[in-house]
Amino acid sequence: MDDPAAVRILAFDVFGTVADWHSGITAAVAAEGLPVDAAEFARAWRAGYAPVLARVRAGELGWTKLDALHRLILDDLLPRFDIPDLGEEQRRRLVHAWHRLDPWPDVVAGLTRLRAKYLLCTLSNGHLALLARLANHGGLPWDCLLSAEVFRQYKPEPAVYHGVASVFDVPEAEVMLVAAHHDDLAAARVCGLRTAYVERPHEFGADAPKDVSPVAENSLHVRDFAELADVLGC
Amino acid sequence: MDDPAAVRILAFDVFGTVADWHSGITAAVAAEGLPVDAAEFARAWRAGYAPVLARVRAGELGWTKLDALHRLILDDLLPRFDIPDLGEEQRRRLVHAWHRLDPWPDVVAGLTRLRAKYLLCTLSNGHLALLARLANHGGLPWDCLLSAEVFRQYKPEPAVYHGVASVFDVPEAEVMLVAAHHDDLAAARVCGLRTAYVERPHEFGADAPKDVSPVAENSLHVRDFAELADVLGC
């Protein structure tokens, strides 16, 4: 059914899959000296993302860059953590911490191997400027950034997944989405893409390991990008 | 006036500036065994680009990927070179030769140095898939591909130059266009971008050197990407 041998394009989810947002945001919150459990605050910030994105997708907010969404969530979060009066400059610096997230340690070497055989692109709800800054910060060897910004729709809208095949003018079966999230992969699969699940057990912090059990429907299940390169013969 | 110290984003023209289209297309035409002067045929193919792009910009053709424009020009060119009956497969291979152009020898090392200090993006009339394939072929370390495809308009429309500043949410003066073509740079300058001219004296082949005289209005004039990195302190 889903022979990965036909795949020519690897499309990567970014937050959690490529970039270790939890470590980066936890460090930034701690660096600002916020009187909170920084690891917990980072998780709460990220947890605010799905609900606010649902508001955008429902048309309640127009197409919005992720910086602005991160700021909306932060402004909502601060009173809940009893720091309602945090200054403008600190809020701005915290939002910009999302631009400087480190990649997981296996990412650069893994992508470099994969690039010799596949076209590599992002497929993220982050806007292009944010993805470009992460690429620059981490030295990520992408061939192309694709983003909700290009399609003016967010994952898991089918148009975003079909959009990758359309941009590269290939059948959907020649595209594989690589992600650490089964819901993203499931939405891609419905659109005809191949799927590779990557375990990121510490996506939410080493103190909050997540379930990384396989789902049989995925084309591949790998520990990290090194194993992905091994499995794909790179 | 145009202090390059404010620049944070370098946007690069691709064909001629980054990619040596003349050598690549000449080699592809020769490899197909076409009974023509391959260097001359490559120049004629490229010369057909401006007129066909003018038809697109005039609205005579809709937004069109560069592959399709290259094919249009080729189909028009073959009878003029007395080879009207070239097969479909050969035409397809010739169009795809534009996907595998080598970068000029200074490009990868120069971009790698520049990336440590600047965000690097393309700004090309080529479509994303073509730019991605060139990036993959040449191992080009872009942070982001920007293209006519993203803006649905072609250079020299002002919207394309303003689009770079808009995507990155910075003033136009923080963006510098790097190109081997004075007309591209002039159009960018009108939009408030900084401009760097790169000499590519053999863009049209070693047998047809072009005038690479400076134009005083450019912020910088450099021999190649190594000198650009030197001048920008990278």
Coordinates of C-alpha atoms in Angstrom, one line a residue:
Chain A
M1 CA 0.0 0.0 0.0
D2 CA 2.2 2.8 1.1
D3 CA 5.6 1.9 -0.3
P4 CA 8.0 4.7 0.9
A5 CA 10.2 3.9 -2.2
A6 CA 8.1 6.3 -4.3
V7 CA 8.7 9.2 -1.9
R8 CA 10.7 12.1 -3.3
I9 CA 9.8 14.9 -1.0
L10 CA 10.0 14.9 2.8
A11 CA 7.9 17.6 4.5
F12 CA 8.6 18.2 8.2
D13 CA 6.5 19.5 11.0
V14 CA 8.7 21.9 12.9
F15 CA 7.5 22.7 16.5
G16 CA 8.3 19.6 18.6
T17 CA 9.4 17.5 15.6
V18 CA 12.5 19.6 14.5
A19 CA 12.7 22.3 17.2
D20 CA 12.8 21.6 20.9
W21 CA 10.4 24.3 22.0
H22 CA 10.0 23.2 25.6
S23 CA 13.7 23.6 26.4
G24 CA 14.0 26.9 24.6
I25 CA 10.9 28.5 26.1
T26 CA 11.6 27.1 29.6
A27 CA 15.1 28.7 29.4
A28 CA 13.7 32.0 28.2
V29 CA 11.1 32.2 30.9
A30 CA 13.7 31.4 33.5
A31 CA 16.1 34.0 32.0
E32 CA 13.4 36.7 32.4
G33 CA 13.1 35.7 36.1
L34 CA 9.4 35.1 36.0
P35 CA 8.2 33.9 39.4
V36 CA 6.7 30.7 38.0
D37 CA 7.6 27.1 37.3
A38 CA 9.3 27.8 34.0
A39 CA 8.8 24.3 32.6
E40 CA 5.1 24.4 33.5
F41 CA 4.7 27.9 32.1
A42 CA 6.2 26.8 28.8
R43 CA 3.8 23.8 28.6
A44 CA 0.8 26.1 29.4
W45 CA 1.9 28.5 26.6
R46 CA 2.1 25.8 24.1
A47 CA -1.2 24.3 25.3
G48 CA -2.9 27.6 24.5
Y49 CA -2.0 27.2 20.9
A50 CA -4.6 24.7 19.7
P51 CA -7.6 26.7 21.1
V52 CA -6.4 30.0 19.6
L53 CA -5.7 28.3 16.3
A54 CA -9.2 26.9 16.4
R55 CA -10.5 30.5 16.7
V56 CA -8.5 31.5 13.6
R57 CA -9.7 28.5 11.7
A58 CA -13.3 29.2 12.6
G59 CA -12.8 32.6 11.1
E60 CA -13.1 34.5 14.4
L61 CA -9.6 35.9 13.7
G62 CA -8.2 36.5 10.2
W63 CA -5.0 34.8 9.0
T64 CA -2.5 35.6 11.7
K65 CA 1.2 35.2 12.0
L66 CA 2.3 32.9 14.8
D67 CA 4.1 35.7 16.6
A68 CA 0.8 37.4 17.1
L69 CA -0.9 34.2 18.3
H70 CA 1.9 33.6 20.7
R71 CA 1.5 37.1 22.1
L72 CA -2.3 36.6 22.4
I73 CA -1.8 33.4 24.4
L74 CA 0.9 35.0 26.5
D75 CA -1.2 38.0 27.4
D76 CA -4.0 35.6 28.5
L77 CA -1.6 33.4 30.4
L78 CA 0.2 36.0 32.6
P79 CA -2.8 36.9 34.8
R80 CA -3.5 33.1 35.3
F81 CA 0.1 32.8 36.6
D82 CA -0.4 35.9 38.8
I83 CA 1.9 38.1 36.8
P84 CA -0.5 40.4 35.1
D85 CA 1.8 43.4 34.9
L86 CA 4.7 42.1 33.0
G87 CA 6.2 44.9 30.9
E88 CA 5.9 45.2 27.1
E89 CA 9.6 44.7 26.5
Q90 CA 9.6 41.4 28.5
R91 CA 6.6 40.2 26.6
R92 CA 8.2 41.0 23.3
R93 CA 11.4 39.2 24.3
L94 CA 9.4 36.1 25.3
V95 CA 7.6 36.0 22.0
H96 CA 10.9 36.3 20.2
A97 CA 12.3 33.3 22.2
W98 CA 10.2 31.2 19.7
H99 CA 12.5 32.4 17.0
R100 CA 15.6 31.0 18.6
L101 CA 14.7 27.4 19.5
D102 CA 17.4 24.9 19.2
P103 CA 16.8 21.8 17.0
W104 CA 16.9 18.4 18.6
P105 CA 20.5 17.1 18.6
D106 CA 19.9 14.6 15.8
V107 CA 18.3 17.1 13.4
V108 CA 21.1 18.8 11.4
A109 CA 23.1 15.6 10.8
G110 CA 19.9 13.7 9.9
L111 CA 18.6 16.3 7.5
T112 CA 22.0 16.6 5.9
R113 CA 22.0 12.9 5.1
L114 CA 18.4 12.9 3.9
R115 CA 19.0 15.9 1.6
A116 CA 21.3 13.9 -0.6
K117 CA 18.3 11.8 -1.7
Y118 CA 15.2 13.8 -1.0
L119 CA 13.9 17.4 -1.3
L120 CA 13.4 18.7 2.2
C121 CA 10.8 21.2 3.1
T122 CA 9.0 22.4 6.2
L123 CA 5.2 22.1 6.6
S124 CA 4.4 24.2 9.6
N125 CA 1.7 26.5 10.9
G126 CA 4.5 29.0 11.8
H127 CA 4.9 31.9 9.4
L128 CA 7.8 32.2 7.0
A129 CA 9.8 34.7 9.0
L130 CA 9.7 32.6 12.1
L131 CA 10.7 29.4 10.2
A132 CA 13.5 31.3 8.4
R133 CA 14.8 32.5 11.8
L134 CA 14.7 29.0 13.2
A135 CA 16.5 27.8 10.1
N136 CA 19.2 30.4 10.5
H137 CA 19.6 29.9 14.2
G138 CA 19.9 26.1 13.9
G139 CA 21.7 26.0 10.5
L140 CA 18.9 23.8 9.1
P141 CA 19.5 22.6 5.5
W142 CA 16.0 23.1 4.1
D143 CA 15.5 23.2 0.3
C144 CA 12.2 25.1 0.8
L145 CA 10.0 26.5 3.5
L146 CA 6.3 25.7 3.2
S147 CA 4.0 27.2 5.7
A148 CA 0.4 28.0 6.5
E149 CA 1.5 31.5 5.3
V150 CA 2.0 30.2 1.8
F151 CA -1.4 28.5 1.7
R152 CA -3.3 31.0 3.9
Q153 CA -4.7 28.0 5.7
Y154 CA -3.5 26.1 8.7
K155 CA -2.9 22.4 9.3
P156 CA -4.9 20.2 9.6
E157 CA -6.8 21.8 6.6
P158 CA -6.5 19.3 3.7
A159 CA -5.5 22.2 1.4
V160 CA -2.2 22.5 3.3
Y161 CA -1.2 18.8 2.7
H162 CA -2.4 18.8 -0.9
G163 CA -0.5 22.1 -1.3
V164 CA 2.9 20.4 -0.9
A165 CA 2.1 18.0 -3.8
S166 CA 0.8 20.9 -5.8
V167 CA 3.8 23.2 -5.3
F168 CA 6.2 20.4 -6.4
D169 CA 3.8 19.1 -9.1
V170 CA 4.0 15.5 -7.9
P171 CA 1.3 13.0 -6.8
E172 CA 0.5 13.1 -3.0
A173 CA 2.1 9.6 -2.7
E174 CA 5.5 11.1 -3.5
V175 CA 5.3 13.3 -0.4
M176 CA 6.0 12.0 3.2
L177 CA 5.1 14.1 6.2
V178 CA 7.5 13.7 9.1
A179 CA 6.0 14.6 12.5
A180 CA 6.0 13.8 16.1
H181 CA 2.2 14.2 16.3
H182 CA -0.2 11.4 15.3
D183 CA -3.1 13.9 14.6
D184 CA -1.0 15.8 12.0
L185 CA 0.0 12.6 10.4
A186 CA -3.5 11.2 10.3
A187 CA -4.7 14.4 8.5
A188 CA -1.9 14.1 6.0
R189 CA -2.7 10.4 5.4
V190 CA -6.3 11.2 4.5
C191 CA -4.9 13.4 1.8
G192 CA -2.8 10.6 0.3
L193 CA 0.6 11.5 1.8
R194 CA 3.0 9.0 3.3
T195 CA 3.7 9.5 7.0
A196 CA 6.6 9.0 9.3
Y197 CA 6.2 9.3 13.1
V198 CA 9.2 10.5 15.0
E199 CA 9.4 9.8 18.7
R200 CA 10.1 13.0 20.7
P201 CA 9.4 11.6 24.2
H202 CA 10.7 14.9 25.8
E203 CA 8.7 17.3 23.6
F204 CA 6.9 18.5 26.8
G205 CA 10.0 18.3 29.0
A206 CA 12.1 15.6 30.5
D207 CA 9.8 15.8 33.6
A208 CA 6.7 15.1 31.5
P209 CA 7.5 12.3 29.1
K210 CA 4.8 11.7 26.4
D211 CA 3.5 8.4 25.0
V212 CA 5.4 7.6 21.8
S213 CA 3.6 4.4 21.0
P214 CA 3.3 3.5 17.3
V215 CA 0.2 3.8 15.3
A216 CA 0.0 1.1 12.7
E217 CA -1.3 3.4 9.9
N218 CA 1.9 5.3 9.7
S219 CA 4.3 4.3 6.9
L220 CA 7.3 4.6 9.2
H221 CA 7.9 4.9 12.9
V222 CA 11.4 6.1 13.9
R223 CA 13.2 7.2 17.0
D224 CA 14.9 10.2 15.5
F225 CA 16.2 11.7 12.2
A226 CA 19.2 9.4 12.2
E227 CA 17.0 6.4 12.2
L228 CA 14.9 8.0 9.5
A229 CA 18.0 8.4 7.3
D230 CA 19.0 4.8 8.1
V231 CA 15.5 3.4 7.2
L232 CA 15.4 5.5 4.0
G233 CA 18.8 4.3 2.9
C234 CA 20.5 7.7 3.1
Chain B
M1 CA 21.6 57.5 2.9
D2 CA 22.0 53.8 2.3
D3 CA 24.1 52.6 5.1
P4 CA 24.4 48.8 4.7
A5 CA 24.9 48.5 8.5
A6 CA 21.2 48.5 9.0
V7 CA 20.7 45.5 6.7
R8 CA 19.5 42.3 8.3
I9 CA 18.1 40.4 5.3
L10 CA 19.9 39.6 2.1
A11 CA 17.6 38.7 -0.8
F12 CA 19.3 37.1 -3.8
D13 CA 18.3 37.0 -7.5
V14 CA 19.0 33.5 -8.7
F15 CA 19.4 33.0 -12.4
G16 CA 22.8 34.5 -13.4
T17 CA 23.5 35.8 -9.9
V18 CA 23.6 32.5 -8.0
A19 CA 23.2 29.9 -10.7
D20 CA 25.3 29.7 -13.9
W21 CA 22.5 29.0 -16.3
H22 CA 24.6 29.5 -19.4
S23 CA 27.1 26.6 -18.7
G24 CA 24.3 24.3 -17.5
I25 CA 22.0 24.9 -20.4
T26 CA 24.8 24.8 -22.9
A27 CA 25.9 21.4 -21.6
A28 CA 22.4 20.1 -21.6
V29 CA 21.8 21.2 -25.2
A30 CA 25.2 19.6 -26.2
A31 CA 24.3 16.4 -24.4
E32 CA 21.1 16.1 -26.3
G33 CA 23.1 16.2 -29.5
L34 CA 21.2 19.1 -31.0
P35 CA 22.7 20.3 -34.3
V36 CA 23.2 23.9 -33.1
D37 CA 25.8 26.1 -31.5
A38 CA 24.9 25.1 -28.0
A39 CA 26.2 28.3 -26.4
E40 CA 24.2 30.4 -28.8
F41 CA 21.1 28.3 -28.3
A42 CA 21.3 28.7 -24.5
R43 CA 21.6 32.5 -25.0
A44 CA 18.6 32.5 -27.3
W45 CA 16.5 30.5 -24.8
R46 CA 17.3 32.9 -22.1
A47 CA 16.7 35.9 -24.3
G48 CA 13.1 34.6 -24.9
Y49 CA 12.4 35.0 -21.2
A50 CA 11.9 38.8 -21.0
P51 CA 9.4 38.9 -23.8
V52 CA 7.3 36.0 -22.6
L53 CA 7.4 37.4 -19.0
A54 CA 6.1 40.7 -20.4
R55 CA 3.1 38.7 -21.9
V56 CA 2.4 37.2 -18.4
R57 CA 2.8 40.6 -16.7
A58 CA 0.5 42.2 -19.3
G59 CA -2.2 39.6 -18.3
E60 CA -2.1 37.8 -21.6
L61 CA -1.1 34.7 -19.7
G62 CA -2.1 33.9 -16.1
W63 CA 0.4 33.3 -13.4
T64 CA 2.6 30.7 -14.9
K65 CA 5.4 28.5 -13.4
L66 CA 8.8 29.1 -15.0
D67 CA 8.9 25.5 -16.3
A68 CA 5.9 26.2 -18.5
L69 CA 7.5 29.5 -19.7
H70 CA 10.7 27.7 -20.5
R71 CA 8.8 25.2 -22.5
L72 CA 6.9 27.9 -24.4
I73 CA 10.1 29.6 -25.3
L74 CA 11.8 26.3 -26.3
D75 CA 8.9 25.3 -28.6
D76 CA 9.2 28.7 -30.3
L77 CA 12.9 28.5 -30.6
L78 CA 13.3 25.0 -32.1
P79 CA 11.8 25.9 -35.5
R80 CA 14.0 29.0 -35.6
F81 CA 17.0 26.8 -35.2
D82 CA 15.7 24.4 -37.9
I83 CA 14.9 21.5 -35.5
P84 CA 11.1 21.7 -35.5
D85 CA 10.6 18.0 -34.8
L86 CA 12.4 17.5 -31.6
G87 CA 10.7 14.8 -29.5
E88 CA 8.5 15.4 -26.4
E89 CA 10.9 13.5 -24.2
Q90 CA 13.9 15.6 -25.3
R91 CA 12.0 18.8 -24.8
R92 CA 11.0 17.7 -21.3
R93 CA 14.6 16.8 -20.5
L94 CA 15.8 20.2 -21.7
V95 CA 13.3 22.1 -19.6
H96 CA 14.4 20.0 -16.6
A97 CA 18.0 21.1 -17.2
W98 CA 17.0 24.4 -15.6
H99 CA 16.5 22.4 -12.3
R100 CA 20.1 21.2 -12.2
L101 CA 22.1 24.4 -12.8
D102 CA 25.4 24.6 -10.8
P103 CA 26.0 27.6 -8.6
W104 CA 29.0 29.8 -9.4
P105 CA 32.1 28.5 -7.6
D106 CA 32.0 31.2 -4.9
V107 CA 28.4 30.8 -4.0
V108 CA 28.2 28.1 -1.3
A109 CA 31.2 29.3 0.6
G110 CA 30.1 32.9 0.4
L111 CA 26.5 32.2 1.5
T112 CA 27.7 30.1 4.3
R113 CA 29.8 33.0 5.6
L114 CA 27.0 35.5 5.1
R115 CA 24.4 33.3 6.9
A116 CA 26.3 33.7 10.2
K117 CA 25.2 37.4 10.2
Y118 CA 22.2 37.7 7.9
L119 CA 19.0 36.0 7.0
L120 CA 19.4 34.7 3.5
C121 CA 16.5 34.3 1.1
T122 CA 16.0 34.0 -2.7
L123 CA 14.0 36.6 -4.6
S124 CA 13.4 35.1 -8.0
N125 CA 10.8 34.8 -10.7
G126 CA 11.4 31.1 -10.7
H127 CA 8.7 29.0 -9.0
L128 CA 9.3 27.4 -5.6
A129 CA 9.8 23.8 -6.9
L130 CA 12.5 25.0 -9.3
L131 CA 14.3 27.1 -6.6
A132 CA 14.1 24.1 -4.2
R133 CA 15.6 21.8 -6.8
L134 CA 18.4 24.2 -7.4
A135 CA 19.0 24.6 -3.7
N136 CA 19.1 20.8 -3.3
H137 CA 21.3 20.3 -6.4
G138 CA 23.8 23.0 -5.3
G139 CA 23.6 22.5 -1.5
L140 CA 22.6 26.1 -1.1
P141 CA 22.1 27.2 2.5
W142 CA 19.0 29.4 2.2
D143 CA 17.0 30.3 5.2
C144 CA 13.9 30.9 3.1
L145 CA 12.8 30.8 -0.6
L146 CA 10.8 33.8 -1.7
S147 CA 9.6 33.8 -5.3
A148 CA 7.1 35.3 -7.7
E149 CA 5.0 32.3 -6.7
V150 CA 4.6 33.5 -3.1
F151 CA 3.6 37.0 -4.2
R152 CA 1.7 35.9 -7.5
Q153 CA 3.5 38.8 -9.2
Y154 CA 6.8 38.9 -11.0
K155 CA 9.8 41.2 -10.6
P156 CA 10.1 44.1 -11.3
E157 CA 6.6 44.7 -9.8
P158 CA 7.1 46.7 -6.7
A159 CA 4.9 44.3 -4.7
V160 CA 7.6 41.7 -5.0
Y161 CA 10.3 43.9 -3.4
H162 CA 8.0 45.3 -0.8
G163 CA 6.9 41.7 -0.2
V164 CA 10.3 40.7 1.3
A165 CA 10.1 43.5 3.9
S166 CA 6.5 42.5 4.6
V167 CA 7.2 38.8 5.0
F168 CA 9.9 39.6 7.5
D169 CA 8.1 42.5 9.1
V170 CA 11.0 44.9 8.8
P171 CA 11.5 48.3 7.1
E172 CA 12.6 48.1 3.4
A173 CA 16.0 49.6 4.4
E174 CA 16.8 46.4 6.3
V175 CA 16.6 44.4 3.1
M176 CA 19.4 44.3 0.5
L177 CA 18.8 42.8 -2.9
V178 CA 21.9 41.0 -4.4
A179 CA 21.8 40.7 -8.1
A180 CA 23.9 40.7 -11.3
H181 CA 21.4 42.8 -13.1
H182 CA 21.2 46.6 -12.8
D183 CA 17.5 46.8 -13.9
D184 CA 16.5 44.4 -11.0
L185 CA 18.5 46.5 -8.5
A186 CA 17.0 49.8 -9.8
A187 CA 13.5 48.5 -9.3
A188 CA 14.4 47.3 -5.8
R189 CA 16.0 50.7 -5.0
V190 CA 12.8 52.6 -5.9
C191 CA 11.0 50.4 -3.3
G192 CA 13.6 51.4 -0.6
L193 CA 15.7 48.3 -0.6
R194 CA 19.5 48.5 -0.4
T195 CA 21.3 47.0 -3.5
A196 CA 24.5 45.0 -4.1
Y197 CA 25.6 44.4 -7.7
V198 CA 27.6 41.3 -8.3
E199 CA 29.8 41.0 -11.3
R200 CA 29.1 37.9 -13.3
P201 CA 31.0 38.7 -16.5
H202 CA 30.5 35.2 -17.9
E203 CA 26.7 35.1 -17.3
F204 CA 26.2 34.7 -21.1
G205 CA 29.2 32.5 -21.6
A206 CA 33.0 33.0 -21.6
D207 CA 32.7 33.7 -25.3
A208 CA 30.3 36.6 -24.7
P209 CA 31.6 38.7 -21.7
K210 CA 29.1 41.2 -20.5
D211 CA 29.7 44.8 -19.3
V212 CA 30.0 44.7 -15.5
S213 CA 30.6 48.5 -15.0
P214 CA 29.5 49.9 -11.7
V215 CA 26.3 52.0 -11.3
A216 CA 26.8 54.7 -8.6
E217 CA 23.4 54.3 -7.2
N218 CA 24.0 50.8 -5.8
S219 CA 24.9 50.5 -2.2
L220 CA 27.7 47.9 -3.0
H221 CA 29.5 46.6 -6.0
V222 CA 31.4 43.4 -5.6
R223 CA 33.2 40.8 -7.7
D224 CA 31.6 37.8 -6.2
F225 CA 30.0 36.4 -2.9
A226 CA 33.4 36.1 -1.3
E227 CA 33.9 39.9 -1.7
L228 CA 30.4 40.5 -0.5
A229 CA 31.1 38.6 2.7
D230 CA 34.4 40.5 3.1
V231 CA 32.7 43.9 2.6
L232 CA 29.9 43.0 5.0
G233 CA 32.3 41.8 7.7
C234 CA 31.3 38.2 7.7

